[in-house]
Amino acid sequence: MSRQPEKLLYAPSHEWVETASEGGDVIATIGISAFAIEQLTDLVYMDLPKVGGKVSAGQEFGEVESVKAVSPLYSPVDGEIVAVHSDLPNQLDDLKEDPYDFGWILKVKLSDEAALAKLLDHAAYSKRCGESA
Amino acid sequence: MDTLIRTATTELPRPITLGGGRLILSEPADGPTNMAIDAALLRRAGDRTGPTLRFYSWANATLSLGYFQSVAERDGHPDSLAAPVVRRASGGGALVHDRELTYSLVLPAEAVPADSRRLYRIVHNAIRDAFRDFNIRLDRFADLEIDPVADRSFLCFQRRTDEDLLLHGYKVLGSAQRKERGGLLQHGGLLLNASPYAPQLPGLGDLVDRAPSMEAIRQSLIEKLGAALGSVWNIGELSSLEKAEATLELQAKFGCKAWTEKR
């Protein structure tokens, strides 16, 4: 099953979010948008958090390096990390090729859904990217 | 009282009309202090509307690791093993900071170009301009007909990326960046002379007959960078909030052995 970028939500800081109900919880899957990956160009390093950690909307959860520039990754949601794509830092070329399926980074069990309302739909996000490009 | 340094305009590309900028000329400091100050300037970048340009040097020869480098990689460069080590907030390879002029440039988020690689180009173009006035030609690596090599050499100055500046084929200037929500930090070093801690890397003074003094270079860079960024520099110093932030950064990160050796 492929994720369709048009159906995802986006943070202005370029993380994408897909939500799904699992056993009564809402689980958010998080990745980096294709636009952001294109802007970053050659990713060489990525640091990710551990399962069990907490994230808050707008707070850093990881870091990436490209072209000698270190950039933070920001969580778009609040909750507990229930899965981390731990192979990803060793397969950054594949992330570039497939940011929406292979390139998932975290799964977060939401503690509060309020942050979702602040995210952008695909049209609004694309418009924003077009303005900043 | 602040000193006003006016700069001429040029046709170099500008990320934005930055307007009033702050120029900080720091006293020599140790590695952790220098890195903590740069990090603090970035952390408080949103306090200001204009850029901050800082020039600094190192109280003692220091090896700085790129943010993601492993401290264990030091073993591959015996010449620098006796130098103290600090981890930078920015990426790239390790640098021996000894006989060099170091700059940092911090922009608030509104002034950061969408493609931050442009800032490497803009700053390095200005530096090339400055050296042209000294009749010294610095080449941009991407403009040379040399096949790029995918290398992960331990030392930054043994690596090559497009915007690096070379003199007679030797890299003499490289820069690196860190981005945060509030802005962007770009810092870099101009190698003035080879260091005993990295004798394989010649500096400016080793490559030309008559190298300009560090003071002359710095003054020229101030003028050219002002022109390139559309800024007028006011000499200033760290704010009390930046000093407090630098103290926190020093204690939690750059002066902390565990953080420096975290990978």
Coordinates of C-alpha atoms in Angstrom, one line a residue, chain B residues 52-224:
Chain B
T52 CA 25.6 39.2 13.1
L53 CA 29.1 38.8 11.8
R54 CA 31.7 37.7 14.2
F55 CA 35.5 37.2 13.8
Y56 CA 37.4 35.2 16.3
S57 CA 40.6 33.3 16.9
W58 CA 41.6 30.5 19.2
A59 CA 43.6 30.8 22.5
N60 CA 45.2 27.4 21.8
A61 CA 45.3 25.1 18.8
T62 CA 42.0 23.1 18.9
L63 CA 40.6 20.3 16.9
S64 CA 36.8 20.7 16.1
L65 CA 34.8 17.7 15.1
G66 CA 31.9 18.0 12.7
Y67 CA 28.6 17.5 14.5
F68 CA 28.1 13.9 13.4
Q69 CA 31.8 12.8 13.4
S70 CA 33.0 10.1 15.8
V71 CA 35.7 11.1 18.3
A72 CA 37.3 7.8 17.6
E73 CA 38.2 9.0 14.1
R74 CA 40.9 11.2 15.7
D75 CA 43.1 8.2 15.8
G76 CA 43.5 8.5 12.1
H77 CA 45.2 11.8 12.4
P78 CA 48.1 11.5 14.8
D79 CA 49.4 15.1 14.3
S80 CA 46.4 16.6 16.0
L81 CA 46.0 14.1 18.9
A82 CA 47.7 16.4 21.4
A83 CA 45.3 19.3 20.6
P84 CA 42.1 19.6 22.8
V85 CA 38.9 18.7 21.0
V86 CA 35.5 20.3 20.7
R87 CA 32.4 19.2 18.8
R88 CA 30.9 21.8 16.5
A89 CA 27.2 22.4 16.1
S90 CA 27.7 22.4 12.3
G91 CA 28.4 19.6 9.9
G92 CA 31.3 18.6 7.8
G93 CA 34.8 17.3 8.7
A94 CA 37.2 18.0 11.5
L95 CA 39.2 21.3 11.5
V96 CA 42.5 22.1 13.2
H97 CA 42.0 25.7 14.4
D98 CA 45.4 27.2 15.0
R99 CA 46.8 29.7 12.5
E100 CA 43.5 30.8 11.0
L101 CA 41.0 33.6 10.9
T102 CA 37.5 32.3 11.8
Y103 CA 34.2 33.9 11.0
S104 CA 30.6 33.2 12.0
L105 CA 27.6 34.7 10.4
V106 CA 24.1 34.4 12.0
L107 CA 20.9 35.3 10.2
P108 CA 17.4 35.5 11.7
A109 CA 15.0 33.1 10.0
E110 CA 13.3 35.8 7.9
A111 CA 16.6 36.5 6.2
V112 CA 17.7 32.9 5.5
P113 CA 17.5 32.1 1.8
A114 CA 15.1 29.2 1.0
D115 CA 18.1 27.3 -0.4
S116 CA 20.7 27.9 2.3
R117 CA 23.5 26.7 0.1
R118 CA 23.2 30.1 -1.6
L119 CA 24.7 31.6 1.6
Y120 CA 27.9 29.6 1.1
R121 CA 28.1 31.1 -2.4
I122 CA 27.4 34.6 -1.3
V123 CA 29.9 34.7 1.6
H124 CA 32.6 32.9 -0.4
N125 CA 32.1 35.2 -3.4
A126 CA 32.7 38.1 -1.0
I127 CA 35.8 36.5 0.3
R128 CA 37.1 35.9 -3.2
D129 CA 36.5 39.5 -3.9
A130 CA 38.5 40.5 -0.9
F131 CA 41.4 38.5 -2.0
R132 CA 41.2 39.7 -5.5
D133 CA 42.0 43.2 -4.1
F134 CA 45.2 41.6 -2.7
N135 CA 46.0 40.1 -6.1
I136 CA 45.4 36.7 -4.8
R137 CA 43.1 34.4 -6.8
L138 CA 41.0 32.0 -4.8
D139 CA 39.2 29.3 -6.9
R140 CA 35.8 27.9 -6.2
F141 CA 36.2 24.1 -6.2
A142 CA 33.2 23.6 -8.5
D143 CA 34.7 25.9 -11.1
L144 CA 37.9 23.8 -11.4
E145 CA 38.0 20.9 -13.8
I146 CA 38.6 18.3 -11.2
D147 CA 36.4 15.3 -10.8
P148 CA 34.6 15.4 -7.5
V149 CA 35.6 12.6 -5.2
A150 CA 33.2 11.2 -2.7
D151 CA 35.4 11.3 0.3
R152 CA 34.9 11.3 4.0
S153 CA 38.4 12.3 5.0
F154 CA 38.7 13.1 8.7
L155 CA 39.9 16.6 8.1
C156 CA 37.6 19.1 6.5
F157 CA 40.5 20.7 4.6
Q158 CA 41.2 17.3 2.9
R159 CA 37.6 17.1 1.7
R160 CA 36.2 19.1 -1.2
T161 CA 32.7 20.5 -1.7
D162 CA 31.5 22.8 -4.5
E163 CA 31.8 26.1 -2.6
D164 CA 35.2 25.5 -1.0
L165 CA 37.9 28.0 -1.8
L166 CA 41.2 26.8 -3.1
L167 CA 44.6 28.5 -3.6
H168 CA 47.0 26.8 -6.0
G169 CA 44.9 23.6 -5.5
Y170 CA 45.0 23.7 -1.7
K171 CA 41.8 24.3 0.2
V172 CA 42.2 27.4 2.3
L173 CA 38.6 28.2 3.2
G174 CA 35.6 26.0 4.0
S175 CA 32.3 26.8 5.8
A176 CA 29.6 24.8 7.5
Q177 CA 26.1 25.5 8.7
R178 CA 23.6 24.8 11.4
K179 CA 19.9 25.7 11.1
E180 CA 17.4 26.2 13.8
R181 CA 13.9 27.5 13.9
G182 CA 15.1 31.0 14.8
G183 CA 17.8 31.3 12.1
L184 CA 21.0 30.0 10.6
L185 CA 24.6 29.9 11.6
Q186 CA 27.4 29.7 9.1
H187 CA 30.9 29.6 10.2
G188 CA 34.2 28.9 8.6
G189 CA 37.9 29.2 8.8
L190 CA 40.5 30.8 6.6
L191 CA 43.8 28.9 6.9
L192 CA 46.5 31.5 7.3
N193 CA 49.5 29.2 7.8
A194 CA 50.1 25.5 8.3
S195 CA 49.7 24.3 11.9
P196 CA 52.2 21.9 13.6
Y197 CA 49.0 20.0 14.4
A198 CA 48.1 19.6 10.7
P199 CA 51.4 20.1 8.8
Q200 CA 50.0 18.6 5.6
L201 CA 47.7 21.5 5.1
P202 CA 49.4 24.7 3.8
G203 CA 47.8 28.0 4.5
L204 CA 47.8 31.3 2.7
G205 CA 51.2 32.4 4.0
D206 CA 52.7 29.1 2.8
L207 CA 51.3 29.5 -0.7
V208 CA 52.0 33.1 -1.7
D209 CA 55.1 35.3 -1.5
R210 CA 53.6 38.2 0.4
A211 CA 50.4 37.4 2.3
P212 CA 48.4 40.3 3.7
S213 CA 48.2 40.6 7.4
M214 CA 45.3 39.0 9.3
E215 CA 44.0 42.5 10.2
A216 CA 44.1 43.6 6.6
I217 CA 42.2 40.5 5.5
R218 CA 39.6 40.9 8.2
Q219 CA 39.0 44.5 7.3
S220 CA 38.5 43.7 3.7
L221 CA 36.2 40.8 4.5
I222 CA 34.1 43.1 6.7
E223 CA 33.7 45.5 3.8
K224 CA 33.0 42.9 1.2

